[in-house]
CSV table of C-alpha atoms and ligand atoms in Angstrom, one decimal:
chain,number,residue,atom,x,y,z
A,1,MET,CA,-1.1,-24.9,9.9
A,2,THR,CA,1.6,-27.5,9.8
A,3,SER,CA,3.8,-28.3,6.8
A,4,ASN,CA,6.5,-30.6,5.6
A,5,ALA,CA,8.8,-27.4,6.0
A,6,LEU,CA,8.2,-27.3,9.6
A,7,SER,CA,9.7,-30.9,10.3
A,8,LYS,CA,12.9,-30.3,8.6
A,9,PHE,CA,13.9,-27.2,10.5
A,10,VAL,CA,14.0,-25.9,13.9
A,11,ALA,CA,11.6,-23.1,14.3
A,12,LYS,CA,12.6,-20.2,16.4
A,13,PRO,CA,9.9,-18.1,18.0
A,14,GLY,CA,10.7,-14.8,18.8
A,15,HIS,CA,9.7,-11.2,18.1
A,16,VAL,CA,8.9,-10.9,14.4
A,17,LEU,CA,7.9,-7.5,12.7
A,18,VAL,CA,5.9,-8.0,9.8
A,19,THR,CA,5.7,-4.8,7.4
A,20,GLY,CA,2.6,-4.8,5.2
A,21,GLY,CA,1.0,-7.0,7.9
A,22,ALA,CA,-2.4,-5.9,7.1
A,23,GLY,CA,-2.2,-6.8,3.6
A,24,PHE,CA,-3.4,-9.9,1.9
A,25,ILE,CA,-0.1,-12.2,1.9
A,26,GLY,CA,1.1,-10.2,5.3
A,27,SER,CA,-2.0,-10.9,7.5
A,28,HIS,CA,-1.7,-14.6,6.5
A,29,THR,CA,1.9,-14.9,7.5
A,30,VAL,CA,0.9,-13.0,10.6
A,31,ASP,CA,-1.5,-15.9,11.5
A,32,HIS,CA,1.2,-18.6,10.8
A,33,LEU,CA,3.7,-16.7,12.8
A,34,LEU,CA,1.3,-16.2,15.9
A,35,ALA,CA,0.5,-20.1,15.6
A,36,ARG,CA,4.0,-20.9,16.0
A,37,GLY,CA,4.6,-19.0,18.9
A,38,CYS,CA,6.1,-15.7,17.9
A,39,ARG,CA,5.5,-12.1,19.4
A,40,VAL,CA,4.2,-10.2,16.4
A,41,THR,CA,4.5,-6.6,15.4
A,42,VAL,CA,2.6,-5.5,12.3
A,43,ILE,CA,3.6,-2.0,10.5
A,44,ASP,CA,1.0,-1.1,7.8
A,45,ASN,CA,-0.1,2.3,6.6
A,46,LEU,CA,-3.3,0.8,5.6
A,47,SER,CA,-3.3,2.2,1.9
A,48,THR,CA,-4.2,-1.1,0.5
A,49,GLY,CA,-4.3,-3.4,3.6
A,50,TYR,CA,-7.4,-3.4,6.1
A,51,ARG,CA,-7.4,-3.8,10.0
A,52,ALA,CA,-10.2,-6.5,9.3
A,53,ASN,CA,-7.6,-8.7,7.9
A,54,LEU,CA,-6.0,-9.0,11.4
A,55,ALA,CA,-9.2,-9.0,13.2
A,56,GLN,CA,-8.5,-12.5,14.5
A,57,CYS,CA,-5.3,-11.3,16.2
A,58,GLU,CA,-6.9,-8.1,17.9
A,59,GLY,CA,-6.4,-8.1,21.6
A,60,ARG,CA,-3.8,-11.1,21.8
A,61,ALA,CA,-0.9,-10.4,24.3
A,62,ASP,CA,1.6,-11.5,21.9
A,63,PHE,CA,0.2,-9.0,18.9
A,64,GLN,CA,0.7,-5.5,18.4
A,65,PHE,CA,-0.5,-3.2,15.3
A,66,ILE,CA,1.0,0.0,14.3
A,67,GLU,CA,-0.3,2.3,11.7
A,68,ALA,CA,3.0,3.8,10.1
A,69,ASP,CA,4.5,3.9,6.6
A,70,ILE,CA,7.6,2.3,5.7
A,71,THR,CA,9.2,5.6,4.5
A,72,GLN,CA,9.3,6.8,8.1
A,73,ASP,CA,12.2,6.5,10.3
A,74,LEU,CA,11.5,3.0,11.9
A,75,ALA,CA,13.4,3.4,15.1
A,76,PRO,CA,10.7,5.8,16.8
A,77,VAL,CA,7.8,3.6,15.2
A,78,CYS,CA,9.0,0.5,16.7
A,79,GLU,CA,10.2,1.8,20.2
A,80,CYS,CA,6.6,0.8,21.8
A,81,ALA,CA,6.6,-2.6,20.5
A,82,VAL,CA,10.5,-3.1,21.5
A,83,LYS,CA,9.6,-2.1,24.9
A,84,ARG,CA,6.6,-4.6,25.0
A,85,PHE,CA,8.2,-7.9,23.1
A,86,GLY,CA,11.9,-7.1,23.2
A,87,ALA,CA,14.4,-6.4,20.5
A,88,VAL,CA,12.9,-7.2,16.9
A,89,GLU,CA,14.7,-10.7,15.9
A,90,ARG,CA,13.3,-11.2,12.5
A,91,ILE,CA,11.5,-9.2,9.8
A,92,ALA,CA,9.1,-10.4,7.3
A,93,HIS,CA,8.9,-7.7,4.6
A,94,PHE,CA,5.7,-7.0,2.5
A,95,ALA,CA,5.1,-3.3,2.7
A,96,ALA,CA,5.2,-2.1,-1.0
A,97,GLN,CA,3.3,-0.4,-3.6
A,98,THR,CA,2.2,-3.6,-5.4
A,99,ALA,CA,0.4,-2.6,-8.7
A,100,VAL,CA,2.8,-3.3,-11.4
A,101,PRO,CA,1.0,-0.8,-13.7
A,102,LEU,CA,1.0,2.2,-11.0
A,103,SER,CA,4.7,1.6,-11.4
A,104,VAL,CA,4.9,2.3,-15.0
A,105,GLU,CA,2.8,5.3,-14.7
A,106,ASP,CA,4.7,6.9,-11.8
A,107,PRO,CA,8.1,5.3,-11.4
A,108,VAL,CA,9.5,7.9,-9.1
A,109,MET,CA,6.8,7.4,-6.5
A,110,ASP,CA,7.1,3.7,-7.0
A,111,ILE,CA,11.1,3.6,-6.5
A,112,GLN,CA,10.7,5.7,-3.3
A,113,VAL,CA,8.3,3.5,-1.6
A,114,ASN,CA,9.4,0.3,-2.6
A,115,LEU,CA,13.0,0.6,-3.0
A,116,GLY,CA,13.3,3.5,-0.5
A,117,GLY,CA,11.2,1.5,2.0
A,118,THR,CA,13.5,-1.5,1.8
A,119,ALA,CA,16.7,0.4,2.2
A,120,ARG,CA,15.2,2.0,5.2
A,121,LEU,CA,13.9,-1.3,6.7
A,122,LEU,CA,17.5,-2.9,6.0
A,123,GLU,CA,19.1,0.0,8.1
A,124,TYR,CA,17.0,-0.5,10.8
A,125,ALA,CA,17.9,-4.2,10.7
A,126,ARG,CA,21.5,-3.4,10.7
A,127,ARG,CA,21.3,-0.6,13.3
A,128,ASN,CA,19.3,-2.9,15.8
A,129,GLY,CA,20.9,-6.4,15.3
A,130,VAL,CA,18.1,-8.1,13.6
A,131,GLN,CA,18.9,-11.5,12.6
A,132,LYS,CA,17.1,-12.0,9.5
A,133,VAL,CA,14.8,-10.5,6.8
A,134,VAL,CA,12.6,-12.4,4.6
A,135,PHE,CA,11.7,-10.1,1.7
A,136,ALA,CA,8.6,-10.6,-0.7
A,137,SER,CA,10.2,-10.3,-4.0
A,138,SER,CA,8.3,-11.3,-7.1
A,139,SER,CA,8.0,-13.2,-10.5
A,140,ALA,CA,7.9,-9.6,-12.0
A,141,VAL,CA,11.9,-9.8,-12.0
A,142,TYR,CA,11.3,-12.0,-15.1
A,143,ASP,CA,10.3,-10.9,-18.4
A,144,ASP,CA,8.4,-12.6,-21.4
A,145,ASP,CA,12.1,-13.9,-22.6
A,146,ALA,CA,12.6,-16.0,-19.4
A,147,PRO,CA,12.4,-19.5,-20.0
A,148,VAL,CA,9.5,-22.0,-19.2
A,149,PRO,CA,9.6,-23.0,-16.6
A,150,VAL,CA,11.6,-20.2,-15.0
A,151,SER,CA,14.0,-20.9,-12.4
A,152,GLU,CA,16.2,-18.7,-10.0
A,153,THR,CA,19.3,-19.1,-12.3
A,154,SER,CA,17.1,-17.6,-15.3
A,155,THR,CA,18.2,-14.0,-16.4
A,156,ALA,CA,16.1,-11.7,-14.4
A,157,ARG,CA,15.4,-8.5,-16.7
A,158,PRO,CA,12.4,-6.8,-15.2
A,159,ALA,CA,10.1,-5.2,-17.6
A,160,SER,CA,8.6,-2.7,-15.2
A,161,PRO,CA,9.8,-0.3,-12.5
A,162,TYR,CA,8.0,-2.7,-10.0
A,163,GLY,CA,10.2,-5.6,-11.1
A,164,ILE,CA,13.3,-3.3,-10.9
A,165,ASP,CA,12.5,-2.5,-7.3
A,166,LYS,CA,12.1,-6.2,-6.4
A,167,LEU,CA,15.2,-7.2,-8.1
A,168,ALA,CA,17.0,-4.3,-6.7
A,169,GLY,CA,15.7,-5.0,-3.2
A,170,GLU,CA,17.3,-8.3,-3.5
A,171,PHE,CA,20.7,-6.8,-4.3
A,172,PHE,CA,20.4,-4.5,-1.2
A,173,LEU,CA,19.5,-7.9,0.8
A,174,ASP,CA,22.7,-9.3,-0.4
A,175,TYR,CA,24.7,-6.3,0.3
A,176,TYR,CA,23.4,-6.2,3.9
A,177,ALA,CA,24.1,-9.8,4.4
A,178,ARG,CA,27.9,-9.8,3.1
A,179,TYR,CA,28.7,-6.4,4.9
A,180,HIS,CA,26.5,-6.0,7.8
A,181,GLY,CA,25.6,-9.7,8.7
A,182,VAL,CA,22.0,-9.2,8.2
A,183,ALA,CA,20.7,-12.8,6.7
A,184,PHE,CA,18.0,-12.8,4.3
A,185,THR,CA,15.8,-15.0,2.0
A,186,ALA,CA,14.1,-13.4,-1.0
A,187,LEU,CA,11.0,-15.2,-2.0
A,188,ARG,CA,10.0,-14.6,-5.6
A,189,PHE,CA,6.3,-15.0,-5.6
A,190,MET,CA,4.3,-16.5,-8.4
A,191,ASN,CA,0.7,-15.5,-8.6
A,192,VAL,CA,-0.9,-15.9,-5.2
A,193,TYR,CA,-4.6,-16.1,-4.4
A,194,GLY,CA,-6.8,-16.9,-1.5
A,195,PRO,CA,-9.1,-15.5,1.0
A,196,ARG,CA,-8.4,-11.6,1.8
A,197,GLN,CA,-7.2,-10.9,-1.8
A,198,ASP,CA,-9.1,-7.3,-2.6
A,199,PRO,CA,-11.0,-7.8,-5.8
A,200,SER,CA,-12.0,-4.3,-6.0
A,201,SER,CA,-9.1,-2.6,-7.9
A,202,TYR,CA,-8.3,-2.8,-11.7
A,203,TYR,CA,-4.8,-4.2,-10.3
A,204,SER,CA,-6.4,-7.0,-8.2
A,205,GLY,CA,-5.3,-10.6,-8.8
A,206,VAL,CA,-7.5,-12.3,-11.7
A,207,ILE,CA,-9.0,-15.2,-9.2
A,208,SER,CA,-10.3,-12.5,-6.8
A,209,ILE,CA,-11.7,-10.3,-9.6
A,210,PHE,CA,-13.1,-13.6,-11.3
A,211,LEU,CA,-14.9,-14.7,-8.2
A,212,ASP,CA,-16.2,-11.8,-7.2
A,213,ARG,CA,-17.7,-11.3,-10.6
A,214,ALA,CA,-19.1,-14.9,-10.6
A,215,VAL,CA,-20.8,-14.6,-7.2
A,216,ALA,CA,-22.3,-11.1,-8.2
A,217,GLY,CA,-23.7,-12.8,-11.8
A,218,GLN,CA,-21.6,-10.0,-13.5
A,219,PRO,CA,-19.6,-10.1,-16.7
A,220,ILE,CA,-16.2,-11.8,-16.6
A,221,THR,CA,-13.4,-10.1,-18.9
A,222,ILE,CA,-10.8,-12.4,-20.2
A,223,PHE,CA,-7.9,-10.3,-21.8
A,224,ASP,CA,-6.4,-12.0,-24.9
A,225,ASP,CA,-7.6,-15.4,-25.9
A,226,GLY,CA,-7.1,-16.7,-22.3
A,227,GLU,CA,-4.5,-19.2,-23.4
A,228,GLN,CA,-2.0,-17.2,-21.4
A,229,THR,CA,-0.9,-19.1,-18.4
A,230,ARG,CA,0.1,-18.6,-14.7
A,231,ASP,CA,1.4,-20.7,-11.4
A,232,PHE,CA,-1.1,-20.1,-9.0
A,233,VAL,CA,-0.1,-20.9,-5.7
A,234,TYR,CA,-2.6,-20.7,-2.5
A,235,VAL,CA,-1.9,-18.1,0.3
A,236,THR,CA,-1.5,-20.1,3.3
A,237,ASP,CA,1.2,-22.4,1.3
A,238,VAL,CA,3.0,-18.9,0.7
A,239,ALA,CA,2.7,-17.9,4.3
A,240,ASP,CA,4.0,-21.1,5.5
A,241,ALA,CA,7.2,-20.7,3.4
A,242,VAL,CA,7.5,-17.2,4.8
A,243,ALA,CA,7.5,-18.3,8.2
A,244,THR,CA,9.5,-21.3,7.7
A,245,ALA,CA,12.3,-18.8,6.3
A,246,ALA,CA,11.7,-16.3,8.7
A,247,LEU,CA,12.1,-18.3,11.8
A,248,SER,CA,14.8,-20.7,10.8
A,249,ASP,CA,18.2,-20.6,8.8
A,250,ALA,CA,16.4,-22.4,5.9
A,251,GLY,CA,17.0,-20.6,2.7
A,252,ASN,CA,19.6,-18.0,4.2
A,253,CYS,CA,21.1,-15.7,1.7
A,254,ALA,CA,18.8,-17.4,-1.0
A,255,VAL,CA,16.7,-16.5,-4.0
A,256,ILE,CA,13.9,-18.7,-4.2
A,257,ASN,CA,10.9,-18.8,-6.6
A,258,ILE,CA,7.5,-19.8,-4.6
A,259,GLY,CA,5.0,-21.2,-6.9
A,260,THR,CA,3.3,-24.6,-7.6
A,261,GLY,CA,5.3,-25.8,-10.8
A,262,ILE,CA,1.8,-26.3,-12.4
A,263,GLU,CA,0.8,-24.0,-15.5
A,264,VAL,CA,-2.6,-23.3,-15.7
A,265,SER,CA,-4.6,-21.0,-18.4
A,266,ILE,CA,-6.8,-18.3,-17.6
A,267,ASN,CA,-9.6,-20.1,-19.6
A,268,ARG,CA,-9.2,-23.2,-17.4
A,269,ILE,CA,-9.6,-20.7,-14.5
A,270,THR,CA,-12.6,-19.3,-15.7
A,271,ARG,CA,-14.3,-22.6,-16.4
A,272,THR,CA,-13.6,-24.0,-13.1
A,273,ILE,CA,-15.0,-20.9,-11.2
A,274,ILE,CA,-18.0,-20.7,-13.3
A,275,GLU,CA,-18.4,-24.7,-12.5
A,276,LEU,CA,-17.9,-24.0,-8.9
A,277,THR,CA,-20.0,-21.0,-8.3
A,278,GLY,CA,-22.8,-22.0,-10.7
A,279,SER,CA,-22.5,-18.6,-11.9
A,280,THR,CA,-24.7,-17.3,-15.1
A,281,SER,CA,-21.9,-14.8,-15.6
A,282,GLN,CA,-21.2,-13.9,-19.4
A,283,VAL,CA,-17.7,-14.5,-20.4
A,284,ARG,CA,-16.3,-11.9,-22.8
A,285,HIS,CA,-13.0,-11.2,-24.3
A,286,GLU,CA,-10.7,-7.8,-24.7
A,287,PRO,CA,-7.5,-7.2,-26.4
A,288,PRO,CA,-4.4,-8.2,-24.2
A,289,ARG,CA,-3.3,-6.0,-21.6
A,290,PRO,CA,-0.2,-4.3,-22.3
A,291,GLY,CA,3.0,-5.6,-20.7
A,292,ASP,CA,1.2,-9.0,-19.7
A,293,ILE,CA,3.5,-11.8,-20.3
A,294,ARG,CA,2.2,-15.0,-22.1
A,295,ARG,CA,3.4,-17.9,-19.8
A,296,SER,CA,4.5,-18.2,-16.4
A,297,VAL,CA,5.5,-21.1,-14.2
A,298,THR,CA,8.2,-21.9,-11.9
A,299,THR,CA,10.6,-24.8,-11.5
A,300,MET,CA,10.4,-26.1,-7.9
A,301,THR,CA,13.7,-27.4,-7.1
A,302,ARG,CA,15.3,-25.0,-5.0
A,303,ALA,CA,12.2,-24.1,-2.9
A,304,GLU,CA,12.0,-28.2,-2.2
A,305,ASP,CA,15.8,-28.2,-1.8
A,306,LEU,CA,16.2,-25.2,0.9
A,307,LEU,CA,12.8,-24.9,2.3
A,308,ALA,CA,11.0,-28.2,1.8
A,309,PHE,CA,8.3,-26.4,0.2
A,310,ALA,CA,5.6,-28.7,-1.0
A,311,PRO,CA,2.3,-26.7,-1.6
A,312,GLN,CA,-0.5,-28.6,0.5
A,313,VAL,CA,-3.5,-26.7,-1.3
A,314,ASP,CA,-4.4,-27.7,-5.0
A,315,LEU,CA,-6.1,-25.2,-7.4
A,316,ARG,CA,-9.5,-26.7,-7.0
A,317,ASP,CA,-9.5,-26.8,-3.3
A,318,GLY,CA,-7.9,-23.4,-3.0
A,319,LEU,CA,-10.6,-22.1,-5.3
A,320,ALA,CA,-13.4,-23.5,-3.4
A,321,ARG,CA,-11.7,-22.1,0.1
A,322,THR,CA,-11.3,-18.6,-1.7
A,323,LEU,CA,-15.0,-18.9,-2.9
A,324,ALA,CA,-16.2,-19.8,0.8
A,325,TRP,CA,-14.5,-16.6,1.7
A,326,VAL,CA,-15.9,-14.3,-1.0
A,327,ARG,CA,-19.5,-15.5,-0.3
A,328,GLY,CA,-19.1,-14.7,3.6
A,329,GLN,CA,-17.9,-11.4,2.6
A,330,ALA,CA,-21.0,-10.9,0.3
A,331,LEU,CA,-23.2,-12.1,3.0
A,332,ALA,CA,-21.6,-9.5,5.6
A,333,ASN,CA,-21.9,-6.6,3.1
A,334,THR,CA,-25.5,-7.4,2.7
A,335,ARG,CA,-26.3,-7.8,6.3
A,336,ARG,CA,-24.5,-4.4,7.1
A,337,GLY,CA,-26.6,-2.8,4.2
A,338,SER,CA,-29.8,-4.1,5.7
A,339,ALA,CA,-28.8,-2.9,9.2
A,340,ALA,CA,-27.9,0.7,8.0
B,1,UD2,C1,1.6,-10.8,-11.3
B,1,UD2,C2,1.2,-10.1,-9.9
B,1,UD2,C3,2.2,-9.1,-10.2
B,1,UD2,C4,3.7,-9.2,-10.8
B,1,UD2,C5,3.4,-10.1,-11.7
B,1,UD2,C6,4.8,-10.5,-12.7
B,1,UD2,C7,-1.1,-10.6,-9.1
B,1,UD2,C8,-2.4,-10.0,-8.6
B,1,UD2,N1,0.0,-9.8,-9.8
B,1,UD2,O1,0.7,-10.0,-12.4
B,1,UD2,O2,2.2,-8.4,-8.8
B,1,UD2,O3,4.5,-10.2,-9.6
B,1,UD2,O4,2.6,-11.3,-11.7
B,1,UD2,O5,4.7,-11.0,-13.8
B,1,UD2,O6,-0.4,-11.7,-8.5
B,1,UD2,N2,-6.7,-11.2,-16.5
B,1,UD2,C9,-7.9,-11.3,-17.4
B,1,UD2,N3,-9.2,-10.5,-16.6
B,1,UD2,C10,-9.2,-9.8,-15.6
B,1,UD2,C11,-7.6,-9.7,-14.9
B,1,UD2,C12,-6.6,-10.3,-15.5
B,1,UD2,O7,-7.9,-11.8,-18.2
B,1,UD2,O8,-10.1,-9.0,-15.2
B,1,UD2,C13,-5.6,-11.8,-17.0
B,1,UD2,C14,-4.4,-11.1,-17.2
B,1,UD2,O9,-4.6,-10.4,-18.5
B,1,UD2,C15,-3.2,-12.0,-16.9
B,1,UD2,C16,-3.6,-13.0,-16.1
B,1,UD2,O10,-5.2,-12.7,-15.9
B,1,UD2,O11,-2.9,-12.8,-18.3
B,1,UD2,C17,-3.2,-12.7,-14.5
B,1,UD2,O12,-3.2,-11.4,-14.2
B,1,UD2,P1,-2.9,-10.8,-12.7
B,1,UD2,O13,-3.1,-9.4,-13.0
B,1,UD2,O14,-3.7,-11.9,-11.9
B,1,UD2,O15,-1.4,-11.3,-12.6
B,1,UD2,P2,-0.1,-10.9,-13.3
B,1,UD2,O16,0.3,-12.3,-13.7
B,1,UD2,O17,-0.5,-10.0,-14.4
């Protein structure tokens, strides 16, 4: 859990609030923060997160879980955690409605949860002297007209309400930094993958879906010709970047793309997964998914300069680690099934 990033910045353990901490990226961030000596409070409404993602933290003296919604008044929600761990010093904010297509179907709900939740969180930060907020933004702020590779100075023109929430959230952060002294870093994640990514939804990440299907021997569906590309970044590298930004002044008041700078096609992902799993799954093609962008990959300069970010896990290794987790889950499910 060490990184290049750590050596460059002085980490400041303290009380960190992680919203959406039972989710995929949030729970890995909790692990990294605890490993760096922080006291961690998680708020999660368990709408898409799972307590099981935090099983390794349960019972620890430096960890507290609160089941609550980000759209609630956060002061009473956090009261017991503040009594126990002291004032919240830093926040990593993941809690959100994360499905891009759902945001298109129901933009009002989407804005209420995502932008409303971010505004509420920032008000809590302002009123309670929180030093810094790290915000889980997204490559969804860019559309298909963005250059390849895309940089933080490229025009951000979201193609979905979800992307609008994220971009507007960044403006909120900037406003709270300038007028209320709450520092921030906004991290625009590219395609994050790894253990604990839930494959069960139509909106799940492609790697989690394909590994799940491959292990089960079920058909794999590639939308379009499979030559569309993404920048896949392993979840522990992302969690490390979040923890570095949260615990130091690195990346203060900056927007930073977090990826690998490596462009990979969906066909290549499919071939590697079939090879790693030895799967007999059939691969079939369906028409392109509405709204899908064709190519996505980031420049690395800003993440390197501001966070000393250097991904440690390459794609093959990351896929192998994720596969081990998927197989572990499948085994646990089988055991639970036969015990019932
Ligand atoms: C990612 C993010 C999303 C948003 C968006 C911004 C994930 C899970 N989603 O969406 O939150 O930030 O980027 O642009 O990281 N595909 C298949 N078969 C499948 C599923 C997907 O071929 O069963 C293809 C899909 O058509 C797309 C690619 O795989 O071309 C990646 O899809 P995704 O849903 O994993 O991620 P993306 O880039 O649409």
